[in-house]
mmCIF file of C-alpha atoms in Angstrom:
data_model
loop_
_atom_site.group_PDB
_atom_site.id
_atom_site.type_symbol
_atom_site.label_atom_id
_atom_site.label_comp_id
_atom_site.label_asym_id
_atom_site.label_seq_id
_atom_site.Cartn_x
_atom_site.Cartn_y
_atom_site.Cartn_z
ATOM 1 C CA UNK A 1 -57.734 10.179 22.855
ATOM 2 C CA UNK A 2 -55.155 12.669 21.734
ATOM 3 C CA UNK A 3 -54.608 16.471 21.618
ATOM 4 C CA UNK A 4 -57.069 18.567 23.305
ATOM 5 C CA UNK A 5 -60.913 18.345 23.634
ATOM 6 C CA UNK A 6 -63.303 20.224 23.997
ATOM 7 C CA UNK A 7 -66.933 19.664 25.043
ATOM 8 C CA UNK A 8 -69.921 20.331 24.080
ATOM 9 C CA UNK A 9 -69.180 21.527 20.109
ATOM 10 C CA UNK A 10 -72.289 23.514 20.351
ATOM 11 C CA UNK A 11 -74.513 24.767 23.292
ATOM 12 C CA UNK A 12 -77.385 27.086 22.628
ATOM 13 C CA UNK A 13 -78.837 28.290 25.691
ATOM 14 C CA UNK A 14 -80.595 31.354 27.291
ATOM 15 C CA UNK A 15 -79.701 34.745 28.878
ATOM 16 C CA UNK A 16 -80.773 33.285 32.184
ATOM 17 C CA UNK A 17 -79.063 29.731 31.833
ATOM 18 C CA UNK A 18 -75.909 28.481 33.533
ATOM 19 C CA UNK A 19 -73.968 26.042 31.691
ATOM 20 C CA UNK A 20 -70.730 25.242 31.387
ATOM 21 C CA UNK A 21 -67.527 24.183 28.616
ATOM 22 C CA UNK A 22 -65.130 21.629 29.161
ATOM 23 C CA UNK A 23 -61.943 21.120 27.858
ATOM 24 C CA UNK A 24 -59.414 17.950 28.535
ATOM 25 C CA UNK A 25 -55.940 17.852 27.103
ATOM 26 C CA UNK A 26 -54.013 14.592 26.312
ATOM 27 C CA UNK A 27 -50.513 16.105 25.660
ATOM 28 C CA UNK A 28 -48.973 16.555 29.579
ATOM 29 C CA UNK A 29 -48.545 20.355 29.234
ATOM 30 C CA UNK A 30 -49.222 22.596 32.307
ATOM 31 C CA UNK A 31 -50.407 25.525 30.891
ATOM 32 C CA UNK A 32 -53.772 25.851 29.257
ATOM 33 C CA UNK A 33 -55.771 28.984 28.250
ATOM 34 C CA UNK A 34 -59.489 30.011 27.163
ATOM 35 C CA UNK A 35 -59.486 31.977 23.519
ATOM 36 C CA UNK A 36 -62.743 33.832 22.730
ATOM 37 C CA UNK A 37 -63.289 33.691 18.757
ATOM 38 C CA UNK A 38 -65.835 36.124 17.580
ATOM 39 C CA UNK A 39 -66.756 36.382 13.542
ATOM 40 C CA UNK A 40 -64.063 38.792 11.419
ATOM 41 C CA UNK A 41 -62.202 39.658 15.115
ATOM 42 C CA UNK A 42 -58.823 37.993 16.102
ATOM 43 C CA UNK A 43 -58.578 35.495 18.913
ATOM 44 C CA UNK A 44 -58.938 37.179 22.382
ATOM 45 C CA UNK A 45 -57.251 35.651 25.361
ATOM 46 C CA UNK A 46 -59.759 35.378 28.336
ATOM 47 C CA UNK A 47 -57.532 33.261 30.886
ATOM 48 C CA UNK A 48 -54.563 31.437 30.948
ATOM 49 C CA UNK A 49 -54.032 28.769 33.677
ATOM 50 C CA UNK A 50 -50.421 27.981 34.535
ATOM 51 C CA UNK A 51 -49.073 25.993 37.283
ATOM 52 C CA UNK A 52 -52.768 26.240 39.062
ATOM 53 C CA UNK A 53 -52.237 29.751 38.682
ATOM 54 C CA UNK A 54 -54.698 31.925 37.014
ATOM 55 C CA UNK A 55 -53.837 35.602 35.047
ATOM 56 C CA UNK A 56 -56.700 36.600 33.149
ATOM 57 C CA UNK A 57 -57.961 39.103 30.506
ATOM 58 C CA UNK A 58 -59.014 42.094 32.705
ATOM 59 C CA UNK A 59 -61.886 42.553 30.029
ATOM 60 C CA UNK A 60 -63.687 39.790 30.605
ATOM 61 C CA UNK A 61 -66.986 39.988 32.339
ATOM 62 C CA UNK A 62 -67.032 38.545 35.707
ATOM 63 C CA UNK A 63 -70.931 36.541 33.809
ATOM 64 C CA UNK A 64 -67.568 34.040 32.841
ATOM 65 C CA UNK A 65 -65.686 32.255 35.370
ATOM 66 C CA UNK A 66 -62.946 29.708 34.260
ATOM 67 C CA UNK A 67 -62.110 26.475 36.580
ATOM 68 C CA UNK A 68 -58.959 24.396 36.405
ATOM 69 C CA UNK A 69 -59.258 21.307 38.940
ATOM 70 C CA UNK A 70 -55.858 19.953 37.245
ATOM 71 C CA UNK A 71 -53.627 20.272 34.823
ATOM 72 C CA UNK A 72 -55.540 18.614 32.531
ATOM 73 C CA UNK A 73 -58.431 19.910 33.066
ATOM 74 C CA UNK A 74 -60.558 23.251 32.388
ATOM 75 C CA UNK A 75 -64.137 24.489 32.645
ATOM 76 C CA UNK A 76 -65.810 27.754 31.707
ATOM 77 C CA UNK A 77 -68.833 28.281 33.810
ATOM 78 C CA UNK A 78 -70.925 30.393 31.990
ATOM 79 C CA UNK A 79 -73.716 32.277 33.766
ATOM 80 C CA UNK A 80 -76.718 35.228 32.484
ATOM 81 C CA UNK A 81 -75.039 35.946 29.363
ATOM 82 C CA UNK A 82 -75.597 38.472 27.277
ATOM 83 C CA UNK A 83 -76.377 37.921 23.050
ATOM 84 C CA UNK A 84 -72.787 39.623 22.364
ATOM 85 C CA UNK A 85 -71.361 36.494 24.077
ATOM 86 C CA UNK A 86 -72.496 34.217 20.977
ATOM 87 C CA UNK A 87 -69.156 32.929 19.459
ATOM 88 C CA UNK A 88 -66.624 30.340 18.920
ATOM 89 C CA UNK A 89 -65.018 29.347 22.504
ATOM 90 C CA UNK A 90 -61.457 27.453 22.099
ATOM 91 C CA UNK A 91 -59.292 26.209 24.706
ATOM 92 C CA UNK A 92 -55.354 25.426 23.972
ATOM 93 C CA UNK A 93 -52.659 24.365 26.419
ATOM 94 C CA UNK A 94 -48.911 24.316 25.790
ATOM 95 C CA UNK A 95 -45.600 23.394 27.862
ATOM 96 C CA UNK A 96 -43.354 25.602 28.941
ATOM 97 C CA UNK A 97 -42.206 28.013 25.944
ATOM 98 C CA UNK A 98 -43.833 25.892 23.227
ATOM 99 C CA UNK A 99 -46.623 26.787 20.787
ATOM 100 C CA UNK A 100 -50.119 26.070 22.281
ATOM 101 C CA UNK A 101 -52.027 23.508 20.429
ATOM 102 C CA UNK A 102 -55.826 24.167 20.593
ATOM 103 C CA UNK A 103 -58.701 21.778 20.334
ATOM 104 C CA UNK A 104 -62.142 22.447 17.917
ATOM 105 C CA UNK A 105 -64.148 24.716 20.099
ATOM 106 C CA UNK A 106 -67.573 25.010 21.365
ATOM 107 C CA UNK A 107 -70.118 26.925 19.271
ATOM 108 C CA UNK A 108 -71.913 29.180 21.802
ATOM 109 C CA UNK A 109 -75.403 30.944 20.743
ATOM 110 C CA UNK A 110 -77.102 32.964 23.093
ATOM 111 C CA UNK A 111 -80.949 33.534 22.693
ATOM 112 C CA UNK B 1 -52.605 51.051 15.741
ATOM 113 C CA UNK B 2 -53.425 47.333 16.222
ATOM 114 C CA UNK B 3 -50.596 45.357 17.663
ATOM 115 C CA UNK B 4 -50.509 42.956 14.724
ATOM 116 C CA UNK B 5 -52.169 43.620 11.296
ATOM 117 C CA UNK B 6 -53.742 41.029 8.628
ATOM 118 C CA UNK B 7 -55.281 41.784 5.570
ATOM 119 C CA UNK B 8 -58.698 39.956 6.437
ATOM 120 C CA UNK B 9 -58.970 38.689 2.390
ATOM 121 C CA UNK B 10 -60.573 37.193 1.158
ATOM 122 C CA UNK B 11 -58.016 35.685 -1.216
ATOM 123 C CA UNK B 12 -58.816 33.507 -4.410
ATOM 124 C CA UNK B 13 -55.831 31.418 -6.087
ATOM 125 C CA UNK B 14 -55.705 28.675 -9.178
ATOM 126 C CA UNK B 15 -54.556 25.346 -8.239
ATOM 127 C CA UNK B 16 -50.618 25.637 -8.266
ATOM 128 C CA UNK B 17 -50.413 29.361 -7.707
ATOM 129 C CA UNK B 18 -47.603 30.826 -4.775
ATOM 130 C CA UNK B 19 -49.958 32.161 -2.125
ATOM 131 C CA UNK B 20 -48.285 35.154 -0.002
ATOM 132 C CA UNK B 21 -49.633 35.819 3.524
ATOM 133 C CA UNK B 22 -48.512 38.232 5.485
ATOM 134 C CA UNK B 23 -48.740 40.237 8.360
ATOM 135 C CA UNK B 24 -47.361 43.791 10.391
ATOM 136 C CA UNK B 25 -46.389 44.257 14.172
ATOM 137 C CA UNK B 26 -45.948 47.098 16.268
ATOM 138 C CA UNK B 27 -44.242 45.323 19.215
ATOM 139 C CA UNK B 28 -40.309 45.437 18.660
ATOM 140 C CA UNK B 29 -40.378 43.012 21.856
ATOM 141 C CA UNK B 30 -42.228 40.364 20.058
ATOM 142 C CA UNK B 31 -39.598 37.305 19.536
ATOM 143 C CA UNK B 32 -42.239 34.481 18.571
ATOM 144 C CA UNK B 33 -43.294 34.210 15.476
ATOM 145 C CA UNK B 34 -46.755 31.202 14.561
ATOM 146 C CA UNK B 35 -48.386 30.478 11.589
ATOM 147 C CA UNK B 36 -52.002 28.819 12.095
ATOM 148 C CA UNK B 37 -53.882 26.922 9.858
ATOM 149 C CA UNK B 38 -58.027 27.022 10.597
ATOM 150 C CA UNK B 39 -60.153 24.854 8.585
ATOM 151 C CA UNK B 40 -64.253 25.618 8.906
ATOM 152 C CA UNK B 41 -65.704 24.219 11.789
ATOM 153 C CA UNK B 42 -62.257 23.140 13.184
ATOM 154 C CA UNK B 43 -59.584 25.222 15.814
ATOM 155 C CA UNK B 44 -56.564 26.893 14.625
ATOM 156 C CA UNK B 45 -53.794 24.057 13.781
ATOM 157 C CA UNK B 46 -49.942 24.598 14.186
ATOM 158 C CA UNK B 47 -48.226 25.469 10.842
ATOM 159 C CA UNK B 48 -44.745 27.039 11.483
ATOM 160 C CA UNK B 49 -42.943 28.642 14.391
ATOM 161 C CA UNK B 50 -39.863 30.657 14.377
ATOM 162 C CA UNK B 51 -38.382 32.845 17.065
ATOM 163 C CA UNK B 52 -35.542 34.616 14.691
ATOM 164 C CA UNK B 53 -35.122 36.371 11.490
ATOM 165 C CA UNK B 54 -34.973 34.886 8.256
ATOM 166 C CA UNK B 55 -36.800 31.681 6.600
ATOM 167 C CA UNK B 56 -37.942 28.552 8.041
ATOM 168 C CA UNK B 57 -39.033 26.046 5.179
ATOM 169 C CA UNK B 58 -41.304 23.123 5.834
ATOM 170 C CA UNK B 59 -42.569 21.254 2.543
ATOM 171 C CA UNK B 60 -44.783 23.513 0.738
ATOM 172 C CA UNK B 61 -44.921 25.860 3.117
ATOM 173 C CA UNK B 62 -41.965 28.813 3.819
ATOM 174 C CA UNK B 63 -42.566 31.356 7.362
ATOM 175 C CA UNK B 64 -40.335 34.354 6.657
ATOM 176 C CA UNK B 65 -39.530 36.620 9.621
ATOM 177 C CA UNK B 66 -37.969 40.672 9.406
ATOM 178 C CA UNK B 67 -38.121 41.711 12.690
ATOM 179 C CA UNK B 68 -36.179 45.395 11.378
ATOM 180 C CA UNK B 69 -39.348 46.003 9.334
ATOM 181 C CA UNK B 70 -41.366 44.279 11.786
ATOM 182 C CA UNK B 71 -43.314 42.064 8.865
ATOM 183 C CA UNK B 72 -43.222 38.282 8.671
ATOM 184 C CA UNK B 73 -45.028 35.986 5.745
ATOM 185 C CA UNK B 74 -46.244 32.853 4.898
ATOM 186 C CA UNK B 75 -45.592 31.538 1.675
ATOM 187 C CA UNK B 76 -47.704 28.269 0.064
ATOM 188 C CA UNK B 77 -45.860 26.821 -2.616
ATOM 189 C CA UNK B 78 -47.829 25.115 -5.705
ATOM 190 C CA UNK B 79 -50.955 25.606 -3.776
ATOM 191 C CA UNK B 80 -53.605 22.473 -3.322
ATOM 192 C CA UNK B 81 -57.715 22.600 -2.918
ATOM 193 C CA UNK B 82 -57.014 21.215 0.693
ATOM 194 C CA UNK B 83 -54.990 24.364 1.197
ATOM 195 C CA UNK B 84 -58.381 26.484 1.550
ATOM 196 C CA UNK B 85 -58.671 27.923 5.021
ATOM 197 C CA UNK B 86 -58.431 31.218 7.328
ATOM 198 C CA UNK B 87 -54.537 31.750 8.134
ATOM 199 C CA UNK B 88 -53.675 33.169 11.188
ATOM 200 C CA UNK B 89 -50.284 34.993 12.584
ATOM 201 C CA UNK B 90 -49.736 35.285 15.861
ATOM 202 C CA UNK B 91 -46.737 36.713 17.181
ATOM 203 C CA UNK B 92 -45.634 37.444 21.345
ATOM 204 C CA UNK B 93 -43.079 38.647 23.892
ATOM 205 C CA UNK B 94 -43.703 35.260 25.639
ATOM 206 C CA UNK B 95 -45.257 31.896 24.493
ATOM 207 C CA UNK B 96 -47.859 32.025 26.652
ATOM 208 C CA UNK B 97 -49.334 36.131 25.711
ATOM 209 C CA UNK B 98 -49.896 35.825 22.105
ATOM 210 C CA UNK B 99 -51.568 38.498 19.717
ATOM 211 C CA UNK B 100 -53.473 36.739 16.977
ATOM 212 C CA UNK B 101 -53.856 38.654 13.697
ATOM 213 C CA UNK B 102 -57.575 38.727 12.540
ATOM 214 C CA UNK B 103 -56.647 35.806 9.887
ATOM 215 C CA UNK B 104 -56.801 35.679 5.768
ATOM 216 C CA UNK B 105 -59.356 33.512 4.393
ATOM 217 C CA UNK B 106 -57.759 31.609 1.563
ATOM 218 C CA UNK B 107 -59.492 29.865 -1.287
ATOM 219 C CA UNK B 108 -57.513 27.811 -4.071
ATOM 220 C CA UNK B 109 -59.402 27.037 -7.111
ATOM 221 C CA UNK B 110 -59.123 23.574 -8.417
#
């Protein structure tokens, strides 16, 4: 596989659900970030994971929590979320001062 | 006042036309410059990159920066069907704090 993937590419769940996104990237970079993507809004950075260090979006509700085991790897744990939390979820990544390349998103829908 | 400003569209072409896409910045510190391409159902794809003033050409496709007016553009030359998608500047201080524009839906008519 190449570039960066995401899984699931749609989730509908429940206020009171936990779930949680993955995203894998095939491209060696070391930094890789959450985008939230919401209908007519521009992207809005929720974390950014660089070096196995983590600077977040001070915005974001603490009902999203963001895991990076390794460089290749991230996870957004999501947990009681709210309807206003339906949208497109994409994860990028990027080396060093390059453009970030992101994969195709997960489709979130909150009931 | 948004950092970056895009006319949201949506914008309707014939088959061939120039397409113009543009978009405004606030942030004199901003030095990168990205165009993004985002089909339906797909995440954003890498279209052009520049970091100075000026043009950067790439086929079909031309990114102009003017960092004294703080404006940059994306022109589509003899525009194709397959050319139909949201278009999305993003612009930053650093490579890894970008501030996405709200994107221009684009439609070419065959």
């Amino acid at each position: 596989e190449t570039g960066v993937t995401q899984t699931p590419r749609h989730l509908v769940m429940g206020m009171t659900n936990k779930k949680s996104l993955k995203c894998e990237q095939h491209l060696g970079h070391n930094a890789m970030y959450w985008y939230k993507q919401s209908a007519k809004k521009p992207l809005e950075l929720m974390f950014v994971y660089s070096l196995e260090e983590r600077v977040e979006n001070n915005s974001v509700p603490s009902r999203f929590s963001p895991e990076c085991p390794n460089s290749s790897h991230l996870f957004l744990h999501l947990h009681t979320l709210q309807p206003e939390d339906s949208a497109l979820y994409l994860c990028a990544s990027s080396q060093g001062g390059q453009p970030q390349h992101f994969g195709d998103g997960t489709r979130l829908s909150i009931l | 006042q948004k950092e970056v400003e895009q006319d949201p569209g949506p914008l309707s072409v014939p088959e061939g036309a120039i397409v113009s896409l543009n978009c405004t910045y606030s942030n004199s510190a901003f030095q990168y410059f990205m165009w993004y391409r985002q089909y339906s159902r797909k995440g954003p794809e890498l279209l052009m990159y520049t970091y100075s003033s000026g043009n950067k050409e790439d086929g079909r496709f031309t990114a102009q920066v003017d960092k004294s007016s703080k404006y940059i553009s994306l022109f589509i030359r003899d525009s194709q069907p397959s050319d139909s998608a949201t278009y999305l500047c993003a612009i930053s201080g650093s490579a890894r704090q970008l501030t996405f524009g709200s994107g221009t839906q684009l439609t070419v008519l065959p």
